[in-house]
Structure formats: structure tokens, C-alpha cells
Coordinates of C-alpha atoms in Angstrom, one line a residue:
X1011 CA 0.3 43.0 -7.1
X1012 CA 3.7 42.5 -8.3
X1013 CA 3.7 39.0 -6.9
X1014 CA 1.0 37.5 -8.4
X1015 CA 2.0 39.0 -11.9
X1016 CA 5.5 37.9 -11.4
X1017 CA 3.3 34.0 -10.7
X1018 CA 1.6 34.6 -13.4
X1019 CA 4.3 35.4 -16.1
X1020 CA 6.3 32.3 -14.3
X1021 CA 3.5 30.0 -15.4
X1022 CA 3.8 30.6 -18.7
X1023 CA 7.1 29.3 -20.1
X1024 CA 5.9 26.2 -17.9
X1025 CA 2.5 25.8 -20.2
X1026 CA 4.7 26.5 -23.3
X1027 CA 6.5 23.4 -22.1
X1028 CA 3.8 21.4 -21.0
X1029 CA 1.8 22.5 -24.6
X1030 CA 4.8 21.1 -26.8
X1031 CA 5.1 18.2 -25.0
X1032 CA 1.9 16.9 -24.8
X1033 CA 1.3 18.1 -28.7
X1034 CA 4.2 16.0 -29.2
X1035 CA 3.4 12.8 -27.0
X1036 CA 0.0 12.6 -28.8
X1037 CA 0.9 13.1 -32.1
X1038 CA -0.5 17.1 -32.0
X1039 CA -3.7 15.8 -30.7
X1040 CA -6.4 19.1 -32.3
X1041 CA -8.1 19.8 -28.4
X1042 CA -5.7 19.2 -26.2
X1043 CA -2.4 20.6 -27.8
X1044 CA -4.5 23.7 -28.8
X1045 CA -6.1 24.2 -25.2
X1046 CA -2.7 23.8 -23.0
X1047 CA -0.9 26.3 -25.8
X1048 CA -3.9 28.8 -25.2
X1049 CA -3.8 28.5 -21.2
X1050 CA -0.2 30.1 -21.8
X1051 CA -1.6 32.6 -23.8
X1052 CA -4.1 33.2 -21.2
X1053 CA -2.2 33.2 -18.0
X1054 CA 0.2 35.5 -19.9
X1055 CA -2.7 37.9 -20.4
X1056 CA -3.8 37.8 -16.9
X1057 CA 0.3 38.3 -15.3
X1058 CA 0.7 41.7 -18.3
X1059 CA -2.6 42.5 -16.5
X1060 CA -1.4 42.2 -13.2
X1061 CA 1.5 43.9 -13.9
X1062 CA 0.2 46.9 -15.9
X1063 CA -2.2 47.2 -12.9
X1064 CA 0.5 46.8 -10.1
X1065 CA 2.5 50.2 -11.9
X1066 CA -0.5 52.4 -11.5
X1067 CA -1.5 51.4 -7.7
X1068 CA 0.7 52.1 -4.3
X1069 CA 2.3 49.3 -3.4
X1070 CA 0.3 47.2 -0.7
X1071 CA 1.2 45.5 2.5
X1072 CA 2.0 42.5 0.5
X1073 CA 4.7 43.5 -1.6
X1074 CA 6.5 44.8 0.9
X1075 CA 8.7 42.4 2.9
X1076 CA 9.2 43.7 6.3
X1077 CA 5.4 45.1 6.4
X1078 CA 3.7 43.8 9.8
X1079 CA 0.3 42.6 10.2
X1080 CA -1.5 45.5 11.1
X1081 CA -0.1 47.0 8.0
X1082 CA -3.2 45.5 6.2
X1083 CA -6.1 46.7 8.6
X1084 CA -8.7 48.7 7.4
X1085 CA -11.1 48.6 4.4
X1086 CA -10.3 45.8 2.1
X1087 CA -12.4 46.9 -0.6
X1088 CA -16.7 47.7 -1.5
X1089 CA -18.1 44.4 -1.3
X1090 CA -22.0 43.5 -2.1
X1091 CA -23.8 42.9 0.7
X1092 CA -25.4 39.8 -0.7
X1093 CA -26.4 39.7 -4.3
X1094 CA -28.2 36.1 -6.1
X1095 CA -27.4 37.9 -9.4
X1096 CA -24.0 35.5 -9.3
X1097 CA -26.2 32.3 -8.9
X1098 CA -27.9 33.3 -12.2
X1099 CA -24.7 33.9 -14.6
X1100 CA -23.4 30.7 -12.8
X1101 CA -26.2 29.1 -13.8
X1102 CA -26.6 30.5 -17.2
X1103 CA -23.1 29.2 -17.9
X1104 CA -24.0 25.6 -16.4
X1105 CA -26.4 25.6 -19.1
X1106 CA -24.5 26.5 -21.7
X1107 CA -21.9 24.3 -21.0
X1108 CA -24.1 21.2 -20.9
X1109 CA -25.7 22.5 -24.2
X1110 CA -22.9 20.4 -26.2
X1111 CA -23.8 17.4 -24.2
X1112 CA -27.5 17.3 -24.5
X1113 CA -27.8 19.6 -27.4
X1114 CA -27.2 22.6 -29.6
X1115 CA -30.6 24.1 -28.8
X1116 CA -30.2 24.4 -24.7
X1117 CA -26.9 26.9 -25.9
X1118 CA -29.5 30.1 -26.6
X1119 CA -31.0 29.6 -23.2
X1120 CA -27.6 29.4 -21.7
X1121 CA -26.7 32.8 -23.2
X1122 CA -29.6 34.7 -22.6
X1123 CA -30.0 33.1 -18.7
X1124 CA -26.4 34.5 -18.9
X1125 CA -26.8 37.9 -20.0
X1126 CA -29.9 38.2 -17.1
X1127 CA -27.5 37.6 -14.4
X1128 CA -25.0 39.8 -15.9
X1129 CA -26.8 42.7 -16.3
X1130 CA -28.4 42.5 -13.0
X1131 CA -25.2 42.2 -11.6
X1132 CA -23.7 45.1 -13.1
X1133 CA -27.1 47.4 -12.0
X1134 CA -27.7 46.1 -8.9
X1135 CA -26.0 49.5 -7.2
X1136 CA -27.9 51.2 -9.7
X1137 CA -31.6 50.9 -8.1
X1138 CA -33.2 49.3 -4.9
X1139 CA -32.2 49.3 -1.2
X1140 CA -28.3 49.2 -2.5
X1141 CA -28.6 52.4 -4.9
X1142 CA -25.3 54.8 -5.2

């Protein structure tokens, strides 16, 4: 994990840049100055992350250099066995994005459709043929 935190942190003096310069190519332009300012802030959040999380796990096969292929085999992880639950928050969000497009109204669909698929995602080990 140490690599992609240390990709992550890279990016951000590279937003910082790219923020400034575009603020100052179009005259602080209100969206887009703000938004490319706030992806540093974000990607910054997600390499701290990364690297908070890469101090309290071993080190994997990928962070060390001479580490050979079958270094890596085994179990990868619990992964669903196939869930739709995705489809719906994806969908939920579709919604809600277009909701400024079409109109203010479709935006409380968007969010509830949203929450559904979230909260079935987060139960679905909790009851059915999946259960823990």
C-alpha cells in the first residue's frame, strides 16, 4: 500500500499547480478553480488514507521489490458472489446526477433509489442464501 499512497500524495502538489493555473488563466473562474483545488484536497485524503492503512497491515507482495510471482497466490480477499445491489446505488446516483439537468424534483428519487441500494448492499451477508 505504500505505493499507491506515495501516487497518491505525488498527485497532489500536481493538482495544486494545475488548480492555480487554471484559476489564473480564467480569471478564478467559481466551478472550475474550486473543483481542480478540491481534487487535491481529495486525492490528499485518499494517499493519508493509504498511508495510515499501509502502517497497520504486513507488507504485501507488492511492496516488496524482489518478491516473485507466486509470492501473491492464495486468497485475494471475500468477494460477493454476485450481488445487483451495486446496479441500484449506481442507478440511484444516475438519477441524481441528471436531477440538475431535468430538474430539482428527480433529486429525492435519486437519494432514496440510493439509500435502497446502499443498505441492501451493506445487509446482503446479513440474510438469505449468503448469511454469515
Amino acid at each position: 500500500m505504500k505505493v499507491e499512497a506515495r501516487v497518491f500524495i505525488a498527485l497532489v502538489p500536481f493538482f495544486l499547480i494545475v488548480g492555480v493555473g487554471y484559476g489564473l488563466w480564467s480569471d478564478w473562474e467559481a466551478v472550475g478553480s474550486i473543483t481542480v483545488l478540491l481534487l487535491a484536497g481529495l486525492v490528499g485524503m485518499i494517499g493519508f488514507y493509504l498511508a495510515l492503512v499501509s502502517r497497520r497491515i504486513d507488507a504485501r507482495p507488492e511492496d516488496n521489490p524482489y518478491a516473485e510471482i507466486e509470492d501473491g497466490a492464495g486468497d485475494q480477499g471475500v468477494f460477493s458472489p454476485g450481488s445487483w445491489w451495486p446496479l441500484v446505488v449506481a442507478g440511484g446516483a444516475a438519477v441524481g446526477f441528471l436531477s440538475p439537468a431535468i430538474g430539482w424534483w428527480l433529486m429525492p428519487i435519486g437519494v432514496v433509489l440510493a439509500a435502497i441500494g446502499l443498505v441492501g448492499l451493506l445487509l446482503e451477508f446479513s440474510h438469505g442464501q449468503h448469511a454469515h
